[in-house]
């Protein structure tokens, strides 16, 4: 009903708490955040800045309108992390995509080669093989400021390995270098 009335995202009623849900499930730390209330972008940036080895990603829409690309570029320039990933080819074709700057800083980014009108609709980031992040949250300013989106952060190397295997599968078999 809220959607039909145009009451969603930044116009929706605020959550009762500005603190994301955090819990421990059998030794696995899990955090669940929603935008616009919990600023998922800030949570992603904080995790990137703590990373010390790798950042593996699959992303549908990744725009310069966030500080996520700045955080990755900073970590690349400091030689703190190696970045590898695949972006959706239709979204990466736009001028708002940060892939040229990230590649220039040393990231190994590719675009998908899925057939026809298929989309690489993942929103995954794995840091240091230990932290997995995903959800509906695209890496864009509107996703953080206006949309109803979700982000989960799972601190578990087994789960992270599963996500990283998907990044490897797409990177090695369903992607090509940017021209």
PDB file of C-alpha atoms in Angstrom:
ATOM      1  CA  UNK A   1       0.000   0.000   0.000  1.00  0.00           C
ATOM      2  CA  UNK A   2       2.858   2.425   0.794  1.00  0.00           C
ATOM      3  CA  UNK A   3       4.362   1.814  -2.644  1.00  0.00           C
ATOM      4  CA  UNK A   4       1.143   2.759  -4.465  1.00  0.00           C
ATOM      5  CA  UNK A   5       0.916   5.929  -2.379  1.00  0.00           C
ATOM      6  CA  UNK A   6       4.535   6.852  -3.171  1.00  0.00           C
ATOM      7  CA  UNK A   7       5.572   6.321   0.460  1.00  0.00           C
ATOM      8  CA  UNK A   8       8.827   4.406   0.253  1.00  0.00           C
ATOM      9  CA  UNK A   9      12.547   4.983   0.692  1.00  0.00           C
ATOM     10  CA  UNK A  10      13.261   8.392   2.219  1.00  0.00           C
ATOM     11  CA  UNK A  11       9.508   9.118   2.393  1.00  0.00           C
ATOM     12  CA  UNK A  12       8.660   5.995   4.374  1.00  0.00           C
ATOM     13  CA  UNK A  13       8.152   6.037   8.136  1.00  0.00           C
ATOM     14  CA  UNK A  14      11.491   5.861   9.926  1.00  0.00           C
ATOM     15  CA  UNK A  15      12.458   2.721  11.757  1.00  0.00           C
ATOM     16  CA  UNK A  16      12.202   2.795  15.514  1.00  0.00           C
ATOM     17  CA  UNK A  17      15.981   2.529  15.833  1.00  0.00           C
ATOM     18  CA  UNK A  18      18.882   3.880  13.838  1.00  0.00           C
ATOM     19  CA  UNK A  19      20.994   0.898  14.891  1.00  0.00           C
ATOM     20  CA  UNK A  20      21.162  -2.053  12.494  1.00  0.00           C
ATOM     21  CA  UNK A  21      20.292  -5.487  13.770  1.00  0.00           C
ATOM     22  CA  UNK A  22      23.432  -7.252  14.989  1.00  0.00           C
ATOM     23  CA  UNK A  23      23.502 -10.771  16.320  1.00  0.00           C
ATOM     24  CA  UNK A  24      25.670 -13.838  16.687  1.00  0.00           C
ATOM     25  CA  UNK A  25      24.420 -17.086  15.228  1.00  0.00           C
ATOM     26  CA  UNK A  26      26.471 -20.070  16.398  1.00  0.00           C
ATOM     27  CA  UNK A  27      29.697 -18.055  16.310  1.00  0.00           C
ATOM     28  CA  UNK A  28      28.920 -16.078  13.152  1.00  0.00           C
ATOM     29  CA  UNK A  29      28.526 -12.326  13.493  1.00  0.00           C
ATOM     30  CA  UNK A  30      25.708 -11.005  11.306  1.00  0.00           C
ATOM     31  CA  UNK A  31      24.615  -7.424  10.740  1.00  0.00           C
ATOM     32  CA  UNK A  32      21.474  -6.412   8.843  1.00  0.00           C
ATOM     33  CA  UNK A  33      21.030  -2.795   7.752  1.00  0.00           C
ATOM     34  CA  UNK A  34      18.358  -0.982   5.780  1.00  0.00           C
ATOM     35  CA  UNK A  35      18.523   2.216   3.799  1.00  0.00           C
ATOM     36  CA  UNK A  36      17.955   5.000   4.128  1.00  0.00           C
ATOM     37  CA  UNK A  37      17.802   4.590   7.939  1.00  0.00           C
ATOM     38  CA  UNK A  38      21.072   2.718   8.580  1.00  0.00           C
ATOM     39  CA  UNK A  39      23.401   4.222   5.930  1.00  0.00           C
ATOM     40  CA  UNK A  40      24.583   0.941   4.374  1.00  0.00           C
ATOM     41  CA  UNK A  41      27.171   2.826   2.309  1.00  0.00           C
ATOM     42  CA  UNK A  42      28.983   3.894   5.471  1.00  0.00           C
ATOM     43  CA  UNK A  43      28.980   0.326   6.758  1.00  0.00           C
ATOM     44  CA  UNK A  44      30.490  -0.945   3.487  1.00  0.00           C
ATOM     45  CA  UNK A  45      33.147   1.793   3.493  1.00  0.00           C
ATOM     46  CA  UNK A  46      34.092   0.997   7.101  1.00  0.00           C
ATOM     47  CA  UNK A  47      34.569  -2.678   6.220  1.00  0.00           C
ATOM     48  CA  UNK A  48      36.647  -1.824   3.125  1.00  0.00           C
ATOM     49  CA  UNK A  49      38.913   0.438   5.159  1.00  0.00           C
ATOM     50  CA  UNK A  50      39.570  -2.449   7.575  1.00  0.00           C
ATOM     51  CA  UNK A  51      40.436  -4.896   4.766  1.00  0.00           C
ATOM     52  CA  UNK A  52      44.078  -5.828   4.467  1.00  0.00           C
ATOM     53  CA  UNK A  53      44.312  -8.332   1.612  1.00  0.00           C
ATOM     54  CA  UNK A  54      41.517  -8.726  -0.918  1.00  0.00           C
ATOM     55  CA  UNK A  55      38.229  -7.289  -2.099  1.00  0.00           C
ATOM     56  CA  UNK A  56      36.253  -9.498  -4.492  1.00  0.00           C
ATOM     57  CA  UNK A  57      33.010  -8.178  -5.945  1.00  0.00           C
ATOM     58  CA  UNK A  58      30.125  -8.774  -8.307  1.00  0.00           C
ATOM     59  CA  UNK A  59      27.997  -5.676  -8.798  1.00  0.00           C
ATOM     60  CA  UNK A  60      25.001  -4.714 -10.896  1.00  0.00           C
ATOM     61  CA  UNK A  61      25.144  -0.932 -10.492  1.00  0.00           C
ATOM     62  CA  UNK A  62      28.277   0.737  -9.149  1.00  0.00           C
ATOM     63  CA  UNK A  63      28.345   4.534  -9.360  1.00  0.00           C
ATOM     64  CA  UNK A  64      30.746   7.318  -8.529  1.00  0.00           C
ATOM     65  CA  UNK A  65      27.928   8.833  -6.455  1.00  0.00           C
ATOM     66  CA  UNK A  66      29.103   6.853  -3.423  1.00  0.00           C
ATOM     67  CA  UNK A  67      32.256   6.874  -1.327  1.00  0.00           C
ATOM     68  CA  UNK A  68      32.629   3.122  -1.874  1.00  0.00           C
ATOM     69  CA  UNK A  69      34.714   3.622  -5.007  1.00  0.00           C
ATOM     70  CA  UNK A  70      36.834   6.198  -3.144  1.00  0.00           C
ATOM     71  CA  UNK A  71      37.480   3.704  -0.330  1.00  0.00           C
ATOM     72  CA  UNK A  72      38.488   0.960  -2.783  1.00  0.00           C
ATOM     73  CA  UNK A  73      40.721   3.359  -4.715  1.00  0.00           C
ATOM     74  CA  UNK A  74      42.360   4.518  -1.483  1.00  0.00           C
ATOM     75  CA  UNK A  75      43.088   0.932  -0.420  1.00  0.00           C
ATOM     76  CA  UNK A  76      44.448   0.140  -3.913  1.00  0.00           C
ATOM     77  CA  UNK A  77      46.718   3.182  -3.929  1.00  0.00           C
ATOM     78  CA  UNK A  78      48.025   2.258  -0.467  1.00  0.00           C
ATOM     79  CA  UNK A  79      48.749  -1.256  -1.801  1.00  0.00           C
ATOM     80  CA  UNK A  80      46.609  -2.535   1.076  1.00  0.00           C
ATOM     81  CA  UNK A  81      44.215  -4.707  -0.961  1.00  0.00           C
ATOM     82  CA  UNK A  82      43.917  -6.397  -4.318  1.00  0.00           C
ATOM     83  CA  UNK A  83      40.554  -5.738  -5.949  1.00  0.00           C
ATOM     84  CA  UNK A  84      38.984  -8.207  -8.382  1.00  0.00           C
ATOM     85  CA  UNK A  85      35.470  -8.229  -9.724  1.00  0.00           C
ATOM     86  CA  UNK A  86      32.862  -8.153 -12.441  1.00  0.00           C
ATOM     87  CA  UNK A  87      30.360  -5.406 -13.211  1.00  0.00           C
ATOM     88  CA  UNK A  88      27.168  -5.662 -15.225  1.00  0.00           C
ATOM     89  CA  UNK A  89      28.106  -4.641 -18.770  1.00  0.00           C
ATOM     90  CA  UNK A  90      25.031  -2.477 -19.390  1.00  0.00           C
ATOM     91  CA  UNK A  91      25.454  -0.526 -16.152  1.00  0.00           C
ATOM     92  CA  UNK A  92      29.240  -0.221 -16.507  1.00  0.00           C
ATOM     93  CA  UNK A  93      28.735   1.381 -19.947  1.00  0.00           C
ATOM     94  CA  UNK A  94      27.437   4.549 -18.263  1.00  0.00           C
ATOM     95  CA  UNK A  95      29.677   7.504 -17.436  1.00  0.00           C
ATOM     96  CA  UNK A  96      28.802   7.140 -13.753  1.00  0.00           C
ATOM     97  CA  UNK A  97      30.703   3.841 -13.480  1.00  0.00           C
ATOM     98  CA  UNK A  98      33.959   4.175 -11.503  1.00  0.00           C
ATOM     99  CA  UNK A  99      35.652   1.243 -13.234  1.00  0.00           C
ATOM    100  CA  UNK A 100      38.133   3.328 -15.307  1.00  0.00           C
ATOM    101  CA  UNK A 101      39.531   4.994 -12.183  1.00  0.00           C
ATOM    102  CA  UNK A 102      39.630   1.746 -10.225  1.00  0.00           C
ATOM    103  CA  UNK A 103      41.364  -0.103 -13.062  1.00  0.00           C
ATOM    104  CA  UNK A 104      43.884   2.746 -13.339  1.00  0.00           C
ATOM    105  CA  UNK A 105      44.561   2.321  -9.600  1.00  0.00           C
ATOM    106  CA  UNK A 106      45.236  -1.409 -10.075  1.00  0.00           C
ATOM    107  CA  UNK A 107      41.860  -3.159  -9.764  1.00  0.00           C
ATOM    108  CA  UNK A 108      41.246  -6.240 -11.906  1.00  0.00           C
ATOM    109  CA  UNK A 109      37.721  -5.482 -13.077  1.00  0.00           C
ATOM    110  CA  UNK A 110      35.843  -7.064 -15.953  1.00  0.00           C
ATOM    111  CA  UNK A 111      32.388  -6.761 -17.484  1.00  0.00           C
ATOM    112  CA  UNK A 112      30.026  -9.700 -17.762  1.00  0.00           C
ATOM    113  CA  UNK A 113      29.473 -11.660 -20.976  1.00  0.00           C
ATOM    114  CA  UNK A 114      26.078 -13.099 -20.089  1.00  0.00           C
ATOM    115  CA  UNK A 115      23.996 -13.867 -23.197  1.00  0.00           C
ATOM    116  CA  UNK A 116      21.292 -11.611 -24.613  1.00  0.00           C
ATOM    117  CA  UNK A 117      19.571  -9.265 -22.222  1.00  0.00           C
ATOM    118  CA  UNK A 118      20.713 -11.174 -19.133  1.00  0.00           C
ATOM    119  CA  UNK A 119      21.892  -9.068 -16.211  1.00  0.00           C
ATOM    120  CA  UNK A 120      24.667  -9.606 -13.704  1.00  0.00           C
ATOM    121  CA  UNK A 121      22.337  -8.715 -10.854  1.00  0.00           C
ATOM    122  CA  UNK A 122      24.601  -9.683  -7.960  1.00  0.00           C
ATOM    123  CA  UNK A 123      25.445  -7.218  -5.196  1.00  0.00           C
ATOM    124  CA  UNK A 124      28.290  -9.086  -3.503  1.00  0.00           C
ATOM    125  CA  UNK A 125      31.507  -8.008  -1.827  1.00  0.00           C
ATOM    126  CA  UNK A 126      33.932 -10.336  -0.039  1.00  0.00           C
ATOM    127  CA  UNK A 127      36.765  -8.876   2.023  1.00  0.00           C
ATOM    128  CA  UNK A 128      39.890 -10.802   3.031  1.00  0.00           C
ATOM    129  CA  UNK A 129      38.038 -14.084   2.507  1.00  0.00           C
ATOM    130  CA  UNK A 130      36.335 -13.539   5.869  1.00  0.00           C
ATOM    131  CA  UNK A 131      33.559 -10.957   5.465  1.00  0.00           C
ATOM    132  CA  UNK A 132      30.710 -11.373   2.971  1.00  0.00           C
ATOM    133  CA  UNK A 133      28.286  -8.579   2.122  1.00  0.00           C
ATOM    134  CA  UNK A 134      25.205  -8.645  -0.064  1.00  0.00           C
ATOM    135  CA  UNK A 135      21.553  -7.783  -0.336  1.00  0.00           C
ATOM    136  CA  UNK A 136      19.531  -5.533  -2.624  1.00  0.00           C
ATOM    137  CA  UNK A 137      21.856  -2.564  -2.111  1.00  0.00           C
ATOM    138  CA  UNK A 138      23.504  -1.318  -5.326  1.00  0.00           C
ATOM    139  CA  UNK A 139      26.538   0.906  -4.848  1.00  0.00           C
ATOM    140  CA  UNK A 140      24.793   4.173  -5.709  1.00  0.00           C
ATOM    141  CA  UNK A 141      23.933   7.370  -3.884  1.00  0.00           C
ATOM    142  CA  UNK A 142      20.171   6.934  -4.408  1.00  0.00           C
ATOM    143  CA  UNK A 143      20.306   3.414  -2.943  1.00  0.00           C
ATOM    144  CA  UNK A 144      21.807   4.856   0.227  1.00  0.00           C
ATOM    145  CA  UNK A 145      19.783   8.064   0.488  1.00  0.00           C
ATOM    146  CA  UNK A 146      16.375   7.430  -1.033  1.00  0.00           C
ATOM    147  CA  UNK A 147      15.562   3.784  -1.731  1.00  0.00           C
ATOM    148  CA  UNK A 148      14.298   1.028   0.514  1.00  0.00           C
ATOM    149  CA  UNK A 149      17.291  -1.342   0.341  1.00  0.00           C
ATOM    150  CA  UNK A 150      18.909  -3.996   2.501  1.00  0.00           C
ATOM    151  CA  UNK A 151      22.466  -5.002   3.260  1.00  0.00           C
ATOM    152  CA  UNK A 152      23.729  -7.964   5.229  1.00  0.00           C
ATOM    153  CA  UNK A 153      27.255  -8.375   6.532  1.00  0.00           C
ATOM    154  CA  UNK A 154      28.306 -11.888   7.515  1.00  0.00           C
ATOM    155  CA  UNK A 155      31.618 -12.411   9.270  1.00  0.00           C
ATOM    156  CA  UNK A 156      32.323 -16.068   8.581  1.00  0.00           C
ATOM    157  CA  UNK A 157      35.149 -17.490   6.425  1.00  0.00           C
ATOM    158  CA  UNK A 158      33.069 -20.474   5.249  1.00  0.00           C
ATOM    159  CA  UNK A 159      30.263 -18.241   3.983  1.00  0.00           C
ATOM    160  CA  UNK A 160      32.819 -15.800   2.525  1.00  0.00           C
ATOM    161  CA  UNK A 161      34.515 -18.675   0.678  1.00  0.00           C
ATOM    162  CA  UNK A 162      31.193 -19.664  -0.883  1.00  0.00           C
ATOM    163  CA  UNK A 163      30.621 -16.086  -2.099  1.00  0.00           C
ATOM    164  CA  UNK A 164      34.225 -15.769  -3.285  1.00  0.00           C
ATOM    165  CA  UNK A 165      33.822 -18.971  -5.312  1.00  0.00           C
ATOM    166  CA  UNK A 166      30.913 -17.333  -7.129  1.00  0.00           C
ATOM    167  CA  UNK A 167      33.067 -14.275  -7.858  1.00  0.00           C
ATOM    168  CA  UNK A 168      35.775 -16.586  -9.247  1.00  0.00           C
ATOM    169  CA  UNK A 169      33.267 -18.519 -11.367  1.00  0.00           C
ATOM    170  CA  UNK A 170      31.890 -15.364 -12.974  1.00  0.00           C
ATOM    171  CA  UNK A 171      35.293 -13.652 -13.266  1.00  0.00           C
ATOM    172  CA  UNK A 172      36.907 -16.689 -14.968  1.00  0.00           C
ATOM    173  CA  UNK A 173      34.024 -17.931 -17.121  1.00  0.00           C
ATOM    174  CA  UNK A 174      31.462 -15.195 -17.734  1.00  0.00           C
ATOM    175  CA  UNK A 175      33.470 -11.987 -18.065  1.00  0.00           C
ATOM    176  CA  UNK A 176      35.864 -10.132 -20.326  1.00  0.00           C
ATOM    177  CA  UNK A 177      38.301  -7.258 -19.948  1.00  0.00           C
ATOM    178  CA  UNK A 178      36.978  -3.753 -20.437  1.00  0.00           C
ATOM    179  CA  UNK A 179      37.947  -2.310 -23.852  1.00  0.00           C
TER     180      UNK A 179
END
